[in-house]
Amino acid sequence: MYDLAASSAALGTTGAFLIGGLVVVCALIWAVRIGMRVMDRELTRPRAQDQPHLPPTGAVVEEREVREPDVVRVSSGSTRLMPYELHHSPSRRSPDQHRPRWVPGSSGAFGSGGPGHV
């Protein structure tokens, strides 16, 4: 009696796994077919001729320059500056084009653990 119950339980479990596996396989096949339909509706990939090319003069060279901010000066008798009279902060080329560097006697960044001014 117990052998019959055990064998029927094993068959039931095996059958459940088979049915579950068939459901998963069918779902995957359905997903692949939908994906193929979506890919068929998409635009074609660009050809090699459609890709961007270098200009005839060659690669563009990066140019670096040091900019300096406009200083807002208001005299005592003048009216206040309006927003349209202001410029972006670094708005003109600096006469001194040397990049500012770290000075050996000054401190590092905040929280860097350095001793600060020594």
JSON list of C-alpha atoms in Angstrom, two decimals:
[
{"chain": "A", "resi": 1, "resn": "MET", "atom": "CA", "xyz": [0.00, 0.00, 0.00]},
{"chain": "A", "resi": 2, "resn": "TYR", "atom": "CA", "xyz": [2.78, 2.43, 0.92]},
{"chain": "A", "resi": 3, "resn": "ASP", "atom": "CA", "xyz": [4.68, 1.43, -2.21]},
{"chain": "A", "resi": 4, "resn": "LEU", "atom": "CA", "xyz": [1.68, 2.22, -4.36]},
{"chain": "A", "resi": 5, "resn": "ALA", "atom": "CA", "xyz": [1.21, 5.61, -2.65]},
{"chain": "A", "resi": 6, "resn": "ALA", "atom": "CA", "xyz": [4.89, 6.44, -3.00]},
{"chain": "A", "resi": 7, "resn": "SER", "atom": "CA", "xyz": [4.96, 5.52, -6.68]},
{"chain": "A", "resi": 8, "resn": "SER", "atom": "CA", "xyz": [1.81, 7.53, -7.43]},
{"chain": "A", "resi": 9, "resn": "ALA", "atom": "CA", "xyz": [3.28, 10.53, -5.58]},
{"chain": "A", "resi": 10, "resn": "ALA", "atom": "CA", "xyz": [6.49, 10.22, -7.58]},
{"chain": "A", "resi": 11, "resn": "LEU", "atom": "CA", "xyz": [4.52, 10.03, -10.82]},
{"chain": "A", "resi": 12, "resn": "GLY", "atom": "CA", "xyz": [2.44, 13.03, -9.77]},
{"chain": "A", "resi": 13, "resn": "THR", "atom": "CA", "xyz": [5.55, 15.06, -8.96]},
{"chain": "A", "resi": 14, "resn": "THR", "atom": "CA", "xyz": [7.22, 14.06, -12.22]},
{"chain": "A", "resi": 15, "resn": "GLY", "atom": "CA", "xyz": [4.07, 14.94, -14.13]},
{"chain": "A", "resi": 16, "resn": "ALA", "atom": "CA", "xyz": [3.87, 18.33, -12.44]},
{"chain": "A", "resi": 17, "resn": "PHE", "atom": "CA", "xyz": [7.50, 19.08, -13.37]},
{"chain": "A", "resi": 18, "resn": "LEU", "atom": "CA", "xyz": [6.84, 18.00, -16.96]},
{"chain": "A", "resi": 19, "resn": "ILE", "atom": "CA", "xyz": [3.76, 20.19, -17.27]},
{"chain": "A", "resi": 20, "resn": "GLY", "atom": "CA", "xyz": [5.59, 23.10, -15.62]},
{"chain": "A", "resi": 21, "resn": "GLY", "atom": "CA", "xyz": [8.55, 22.61, -17.95]},
{"chain": "A", "resi": 22, "resn": "LEU", "atom": "CA", "xyz": [6.25, 22.57, -20.98]},
{"chain": "A", "resi": 23, "resn": "VAL", "atom": "CA", "xyz": [4.64, 25.82, -19.79]},
{"chain": "A", "resi": 24, "resn": "VAL", "atom": "CA", "xyz": [8.07, 27.47, -19.41]},
{"chain": "A", "resi": 25, "resn": "VAL", "atom": "CA", "xyz": [9.24, 26.22, -22.83]},
{"chain": "A", "resi": 26, "resn": "CYS", "atom": "CA", "xyz": [6.04, 27.49, -24.49]},
{"chain": "A", "resi": 27, "resn": "ALA", "atom": "CA", "xyz": [6.44, 30.88, -22.79]},
{"chain": "A", "resi": 28, "resn": "LEU", "atom": "CA", "xyz": [10.04, 31.15, -24.02]},
{"chain": "A", "resi": 29, "resn": "ILE", "atom": "CA", "xyz": [9.07, 30.22, -27.58]},
{"chain": "A", "resi": 30, "resn": "TRP", "atom": "CA", "xyz": [6.26, 32.80, -27.49]},
{"chain": "A", "resi": 31, "resn": "ALA", "atom": "CA", "xyz": [8.69, 35.49, -26.20]},
{"chain": "A", "resi": 32, "resn": "VAL", "atom": "CA", "xyz": [11.22, 34.74, -28.94]},
{"chain": "A", "resi": 33, "resn": "ARG", "atom": "CA", "xyz": [8.54, 34.96, -31.65]},
{"chain": "A", "resi": 34, "resn": "ILE", "atom": "CA", "xyz": [7.32, 38.32, -30.30]},
{"chain": "A", "resi": 35, "resn": "GLY", "atom": "CA", "xyz": [10.93, 39.56, -30.19]},
{"chain": "A", "resi": 36, "resn": "MET", "atom": "CA", "xyz": [11.45, 38.52, -33.81]},
{"chain": "A", "resi": 37, "resn": "ARG", "atom": "CA", "xyz": [8.31, 40.42, -34.86]},
{"chain": "A", "resi": 38, "resn": "VAL", "atom": "CA", "xyz": [9.51, 43.53, -33.05]},
{"chain": "A", "resi": 39, "resn": "MET", "atom": "CA", "xyz": [12.94, 43.30, -34.71]},
{"chain": "A", "resi": 40, "resn": "ASP", "atom": "CA", "xyz": [11.29, 42.96, -38.13]},
{"chain": "A", "resi": 41, "resn": "ARG", "atom": "CA", "xyz": [9.44, 46.25, -37.57]},
{"chain": "A", "resi": 42, "resn": "GLU", "atom": "CA", "xyz": [12.57, 48.18, -36.50]},
{"chain": "A", "resi": 43, "resn": "LEU", "atom": "CA", "xyz": [14.61, 50.34, -38.85]},
{"chain": "A", "resi": 44, "resn": "THR", "atom": "CA", "xyz": [17.52, 48.73, -40.65]},
{"chain": "A", "resi": 45, "resn": "ARG", "atom": "CA", "xyz": [21.01, 49.16, -39.26]},
{"chain": "A", "resi": 46, "resn": "PRO", "atom": "CA", "xyz": [23.11, 51.94, -40.81]},
{"chain": "A", "resi": 47, "resn": "ARG", "atom": "CA", "xyz": [25.57, 50.94, -43.49]},
{"chain": "A", "resi": 48, "resn": "ALA", "atom": "CA", "xyz": [29.31, 51.65, -43.33]},
{"chain": "A", "resi": 49, "resn": "GLN", "atom": "CA", "xyz": [28.87, 54.62, -45.72]},
{"chain": "A", "resi": 50, "resn": "ASP", "atom": "CA", "xyz": [26.33, 56.16, -43.33]},
{"chain": "A", "resi": 51, "resn": "GLN", "atom": "CA", "xyz": [28.77, 56.23, -40.41]},
{"chain": "A", "resi": 52, "resn": "PRO", "atom": "CA", "xyz": [30.51, 59.50, -39.47]},
{"chain": "A", "resi": 53, "resn": "HIS", "atom": "CA", "xyz": [33.95, 60.09, -41.01]},
{"chain": "A", "resi": 54, "resn": "LEU", "atom": "CA", "xyz": [36.89, 62.34, -40.14]},
{"chain": "A", "resi": 55, "resn": "PRO", "atom": "CA", "xyz": [36.94, 65.68, -41.95]},
{"chain": "A", "resi": 56, "resn": "PRO", "atom": "CA", "xyz": [39.37, 65.99, -44.87]},
{"chain": "A", "resi": 57, "resn": "THR", "atom": "CA", "xyz": [41.66, 68.18, -42.74]},
{"chain": "A", "resi": 58, "resn": "GLY", "atom": "CA", "xyz": [42.06, 65.43, -40.13]},
{"chain": "A", "resi": 59, "resn": "ALA", "atom": "CA", "xyz": [41.10, 65.16, -36.49]},
{"chain": "A", "resi": 60, "resn": "VAL", "atom": "CA", "xyz": [40.01, 68.28, -34.63]},
{"chain": "A", "resi": 61, "resn": "VAL", "atom": "CA", "xyz": [42.58, 69.41, -32.05]},
{"chain": "A", "resi": 62, "resn": "GLU", "atom": "CA", "xyz": [41.47, 70.37, -28.57]},
{"chain": "A", "resi": 63, "resn": "GLU", "atom": "CA", "xyz": [42.25, 73.94, -27.59]},
{"chain": "A", "resi": 64, "resn": "ARG", "atom": "CA", "xyz": [42.71, 74.96, -23.98]},
{"chain": "A", "resi": 65, "resn": "GLU", "atom": "CA", "xyz": [42.72, 78.49, -22.68]},
{"chain": "A", "resi": 66, "resn": "VAL", "atom": "CA", "xyz": [42.50, 80.16, -19.30]},
{"chain": "A", "resi": 67, "resn": "ARG", "atom": "CA", "xyz": [39.41, 82.31, -18.84]},
{"chain": "A", "resi": 68, "resn": "GLU", "atom": "CA", "xyz": [38.87, 85.01, -16.25]},
{"chain": "A", "resi": 69, "resn": "PRO", "atom": "CA", "xyz": [35.58, 86.14, -14.76]},
{"chain": "A", "resi": 70, "resn": "ASP", "atom": "CA", "xyz": [33.95, 89.50, -15.26]},
{"chain": "A", "resi": 71, "resn": "VAL", "atom": "CA", "xyz": [34.17, 91.51, -12.09]},
{"chain": "A", "resi": 72, "resn": "VAL", "atom": "CA", "xyz": [30.91, 93.15, -11.06]},
{"chain": "A", "resi": 73, "resn": "ARG", "atom": "CA", "xyz": [31.70, 96.67, -9.92]},
{"chain": "A", "resi": 74, "resn": "VAL", "atom": "CA", "xyz": [28.94, 98.95, -8.80]},
{"chain": "A", "resi": 75, "resn": "SER", "atom": "CA", "xyz": [29.76, 102.54, -7.98]},
{"chain": "A", "resi": 76, "resn": "SER", "atom": "CA", "xyz": [27.88, 104.30, -5.19]},
{"chain": "A", "resi": 77, "resn": "GLY", "atom": "CA", "xyz": [25.82, 106.56, -7.47]},
{"chain": "A", "resi": 78, "resn": "SER", "atom": "CA", "xyz": [24.92, 104.02, -10.19]},
{"chain": "A", "resi": 79, "resn": "THR", "atom": "CA", "xyz": [21.79, 101.98, -10.55]},
{"chain": "A", "resi": 80, "resn": "ARG", "atom": "CA", "xyz": [21.80, 98.30, -9.83]},
{"chain": "A", "resi": 81, "resn": "LEU", "atom": "CA", "xyz": [22.82, 95.85, -12.55]},
{"chain": "A", "resi": 82, "resn": "MET", "atom": "CA", "xyz": [20.04, 94.03, -14.33]},
{"chain": "A", "resi": 83, "resn": "PRO", "atom": "CA", "xyz": [20.33, 90.30, -15.15]},
{"chain": "A", "resi": 84, "resn": "TYR", "atom": "CA", "xyz": [20.68, 90.97, -18.89]},
{"chain": "A", "resi": 85, "resn": "GLU", "atom": "CA", "xyz": [23.73, 93.16, -18.16]},
{"chain": "A", "resi": 86, "resn": "LEU", "atom": "CA", "xyz": [25.63, 90.26, -16.53]},
{"chain": "A", "resi": 87, "resn": "HIS", "atom": "CA", "xyz": [27.67, 87.71, -18.47]},
{"chain": "A", "resi": 88, "resn": "HIS", "atom": "CA", "xyz": [28.55, 84.12, -17.78]},
{"chain": "A", "resi": 89, "resn": "SER", "atom": "CA", "xyz": [31.23, 83.85, -15.14]},
{"chain": "A", "resi": 90, "resn": "PRO", "atom": "CA", "xyz": [34.31, 82.97, -17.23]},
{"chain": "A", "resi": 91, "resn": "SER", "atom": "CA", "xyz": [33.60, 85.24, -20.14]},
{"chain": "A", "resi": 92, "resn": "ARG", "atom": "CA", "xyz": [36.85, 86.58, -21.52]},
{"chain": "A", "resi": 93, "resn": "ARG", "atom": "CA", "xyz": [40.30, 85.26, -22.33]},
{"chain": "A", "resi": 94, "resn": "SER", "atom": "CA", "xyz": [42.91, 85.89, -19.65]},
{"chain": "A", "resi": 95, "resn": "PRO", "atom": "CA", "xyz": [46.11, 87.68, -20.70]},
{"chain": "A", "resi": 96, "resn": "ASP", "atom": "CA", "xyz": [48.09, 85.20, -18.58]},
{"chain": "A", "resi": 97, "resn": "GLN", "atom": "CA", "xyz": [47.64, 81.76, -20.17]},
{"chain": "A", "resi": 98, "resn": "HIS", "atom": "CA", "xyz": [49.66, 79.81, -17.56]},
{"chain": "A", "resi": 99, "resn": "ARG", "atom": "CA", "xyz": [47.51, 77.34, -15.68]},
{"chain": "A", "resi": 100, "resn": "PRO", "atom": "CA", "xyz": [47.31, 77.98, -11.93]},
{"chain": "A", "resi": 101, "resn": "ARG", "atom": "CA", "xyz": [49.25, 75.26, -10.10]},
{"chain": "A", "resi": 102, "resn": "TRP", "atom": "CA", "xyz": [49.49, 74.09, -6.54]},
{"chain": "A", "resi": 103, "resn": "VAL", "atom": "CA", "xyz": [51.83, 76.22, -4.48]},
{"chain": "A", "resi": 104, "resn": "PRO", "atom": "CA", "xyz": [54.21, 74.09, -2.36]},
{"chain": "A", "resi": 105, "resn": "GLY", "atom": "CA", "xyz": [53.58, 76.03, 0.89]},
{"chain": "A", "resi": 106, "resn": "SER", "atom": "CA", "xyz": [49.78, 75.97, 0.76]},
{"chain": "A", "resi": 107, "resn": "SER", "atom": "CA", "xyz": [47.41, 73.36, 2.13]},
{"chain": "A", "resi": 108, "resn": "GLY", "atom": "CA", "xyz": [45.80, 70.62, 0.11]},
{"chain": "A", "resi": 109, "resn": "ALA", "atom": "CA", "xyz": [42.12, 69.99, -0.31]},
{"chain": "A", "resi": 110, "resn": "PHE", "atom": "CA", "xyz": [39.84, 70.13, 2.71]},
{"chain": "A", "resi": 111, "resn": "GLY", "atom": "CA", "xyz": [39.95, 66.84, 4.55]},
{"chain": "A", "resi": 112, "resn": "SER", "atom": "CA", "xyz": [43.03, 65.57, 2.74]},
{"chain": "A", "resi": 113, "resn": "GLY", "atom": "CA", "xyz": [44.87, 64.98, 5.98]},
{"chain": "A", "resi": 114, "resn": "GLY", "atom": "CA", "xyz": [47.68, 67.38, 5.14]},
{"chain": "A", "resi": 115, "resn": "PRO", "atom": "CA", "xyz": [49.17, 69.66, 7.77]},
{"chain": "A", "resi": 116, "resn": "GLY", "atom": "CA", "xyz": [47.95, 72.85, 6.11]},
{"chain": "A", "resi": 117, "resn": "HIS", "atom": "CA", "xyz": [50.20, 75.90, 6.03]},
{"chain": "A", "resi": 118, "resn": "VAL", "atom": "CA", "xyz": [53.56, 74.91, 7.42]}
]
